[in-house]
Short mmCIF file of C-alpha atoms and ligand atoms in Angstrom, two decimals:
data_model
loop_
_atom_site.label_atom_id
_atom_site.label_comp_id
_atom_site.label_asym_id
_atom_site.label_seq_id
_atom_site.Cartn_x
_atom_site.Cartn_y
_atom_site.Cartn_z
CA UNK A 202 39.84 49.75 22.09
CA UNK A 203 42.38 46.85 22.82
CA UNK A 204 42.26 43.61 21.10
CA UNK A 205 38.95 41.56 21.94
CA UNK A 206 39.55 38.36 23.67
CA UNK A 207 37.26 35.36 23.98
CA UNK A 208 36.71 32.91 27.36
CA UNK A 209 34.32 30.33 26.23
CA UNK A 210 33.87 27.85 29.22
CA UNK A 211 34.67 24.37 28.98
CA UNK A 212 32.00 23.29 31.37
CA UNK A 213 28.85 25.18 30.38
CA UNK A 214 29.90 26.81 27.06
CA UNK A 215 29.45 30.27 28.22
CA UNK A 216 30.83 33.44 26.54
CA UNK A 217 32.71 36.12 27.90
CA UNK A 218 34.04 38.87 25.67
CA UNK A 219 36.58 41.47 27.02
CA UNK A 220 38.56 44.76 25.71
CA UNK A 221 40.47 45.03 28.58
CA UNK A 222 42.04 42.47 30.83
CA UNK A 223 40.24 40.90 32.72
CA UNK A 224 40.05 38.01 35.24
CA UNK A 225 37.27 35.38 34.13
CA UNK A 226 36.06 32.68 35.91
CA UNK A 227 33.18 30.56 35.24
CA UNK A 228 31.60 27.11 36.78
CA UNK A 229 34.46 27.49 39.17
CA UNK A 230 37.34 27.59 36.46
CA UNK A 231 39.72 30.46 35.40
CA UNK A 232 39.42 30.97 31.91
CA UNK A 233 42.22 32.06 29.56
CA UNK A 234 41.76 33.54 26.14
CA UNK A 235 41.12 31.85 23.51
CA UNK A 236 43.66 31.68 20.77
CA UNK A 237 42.54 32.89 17.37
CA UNK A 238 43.43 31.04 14.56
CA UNK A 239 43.45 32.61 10.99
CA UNK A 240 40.54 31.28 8.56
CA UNK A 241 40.22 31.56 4.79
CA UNK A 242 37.02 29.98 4.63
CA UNK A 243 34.76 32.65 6.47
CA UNK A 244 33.33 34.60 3.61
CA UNK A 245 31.93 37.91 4.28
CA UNK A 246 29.47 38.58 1.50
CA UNK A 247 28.39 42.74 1.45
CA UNK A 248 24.09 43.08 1.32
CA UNK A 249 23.92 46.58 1.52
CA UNK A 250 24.25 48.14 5.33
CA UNK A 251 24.87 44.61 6.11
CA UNK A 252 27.62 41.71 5.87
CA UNK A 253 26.59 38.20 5.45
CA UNK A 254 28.85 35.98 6.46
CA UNK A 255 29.07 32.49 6.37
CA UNK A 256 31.37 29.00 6.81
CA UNK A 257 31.16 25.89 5.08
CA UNK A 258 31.26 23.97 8.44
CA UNK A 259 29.44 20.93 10.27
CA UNK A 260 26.72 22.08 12.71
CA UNK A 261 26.08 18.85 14.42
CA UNK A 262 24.83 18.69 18.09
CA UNK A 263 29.28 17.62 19.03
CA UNK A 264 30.68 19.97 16.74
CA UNK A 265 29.30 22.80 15.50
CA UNK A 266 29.92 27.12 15.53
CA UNK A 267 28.45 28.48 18.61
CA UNK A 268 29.06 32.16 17.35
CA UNK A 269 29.97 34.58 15.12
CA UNK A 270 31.08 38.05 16.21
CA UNK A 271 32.24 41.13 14.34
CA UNK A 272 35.12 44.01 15.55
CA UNK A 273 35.04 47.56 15.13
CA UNK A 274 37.21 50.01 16.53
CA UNK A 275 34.28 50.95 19.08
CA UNK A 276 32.71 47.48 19.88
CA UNK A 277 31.68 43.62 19.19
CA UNK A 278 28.89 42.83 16.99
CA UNK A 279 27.70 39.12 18.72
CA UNK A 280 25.84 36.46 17.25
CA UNK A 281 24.98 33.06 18.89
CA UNK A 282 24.68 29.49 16.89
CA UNK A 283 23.20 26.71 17.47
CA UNK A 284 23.30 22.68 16.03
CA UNK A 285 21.29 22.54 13.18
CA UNK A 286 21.23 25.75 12.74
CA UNK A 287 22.55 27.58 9.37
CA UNK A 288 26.34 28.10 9.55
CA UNK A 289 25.55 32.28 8.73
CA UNK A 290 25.11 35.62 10.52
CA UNK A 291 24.37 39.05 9.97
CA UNK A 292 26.21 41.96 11.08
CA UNK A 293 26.08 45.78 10.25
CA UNK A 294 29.16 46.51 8.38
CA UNK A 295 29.86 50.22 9.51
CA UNK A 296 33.73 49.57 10.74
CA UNK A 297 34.06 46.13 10.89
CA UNK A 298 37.37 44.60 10.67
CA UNK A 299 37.55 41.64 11.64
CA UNK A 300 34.83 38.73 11.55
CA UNK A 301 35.49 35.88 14.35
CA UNK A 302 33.94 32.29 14.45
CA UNK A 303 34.36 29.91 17.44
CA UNK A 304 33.96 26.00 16.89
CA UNK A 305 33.20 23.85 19.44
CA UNK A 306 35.68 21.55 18.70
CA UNK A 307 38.45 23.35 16.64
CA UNK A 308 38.30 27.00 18.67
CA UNK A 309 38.46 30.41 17.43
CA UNK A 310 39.46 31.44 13.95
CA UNK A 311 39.32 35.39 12.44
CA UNK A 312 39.92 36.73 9.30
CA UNK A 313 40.78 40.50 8.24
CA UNK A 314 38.35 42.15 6.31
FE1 LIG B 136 35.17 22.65 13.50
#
């Protein structure tokens, strides 16, 4: 599998993920990828099959994670946020390497597991 990219729309906040490229549009816009920014404060705690991760982070109706999401060689483990929600997700840990979290203010940020 290529590299997973991320097109969140500015308009309507809707995510696309791709493995390929690909040509995304959405609410009339042509998306690009987002950039992914490396984070040291996603913690990826191990509960048995499972990771739990977490961010210290603001979840406030203007700025808060809208998702986590979790790559394995084979596919994209997806989990949506939203304000006032807890800052955490859960995601089966067979082959994950990477754990991604996109802010709605600050973008996307990964860290290497
Ligand atoms: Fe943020």
């Amino acid at each position: 599998m290529q590299d997973v990219k991320f097109y969140v729309c500015p308009v309507c906040g809707n995510v696309t993920i791709s493995t390929g490229n690909a040509e995304v549009t959405c609410c009339g816009r042509k998306l690009r990828p987002e950039r992914v920014g490396q984070s040291r404060g996603i913690k990826a705690e191990v509960s048995g099959s499972e990771y739990i991760v977490s961010c210290g982070h603001p979840m406030t109706k203007d700025h808060y994670f809208s998702f986590f999401a979790a790559e394995s060689d084979d596919g994209v483990q997806y989990v949506r946020l939203y304000p006032e929600s807890k800052a955490e997700a859960r995601f089966t840990r067979q082959g994950v390497k990477r754990i991604y979290v996109y802010c709605t203010v600050d973008g996307l940020y990964a860290k290497d597991l």
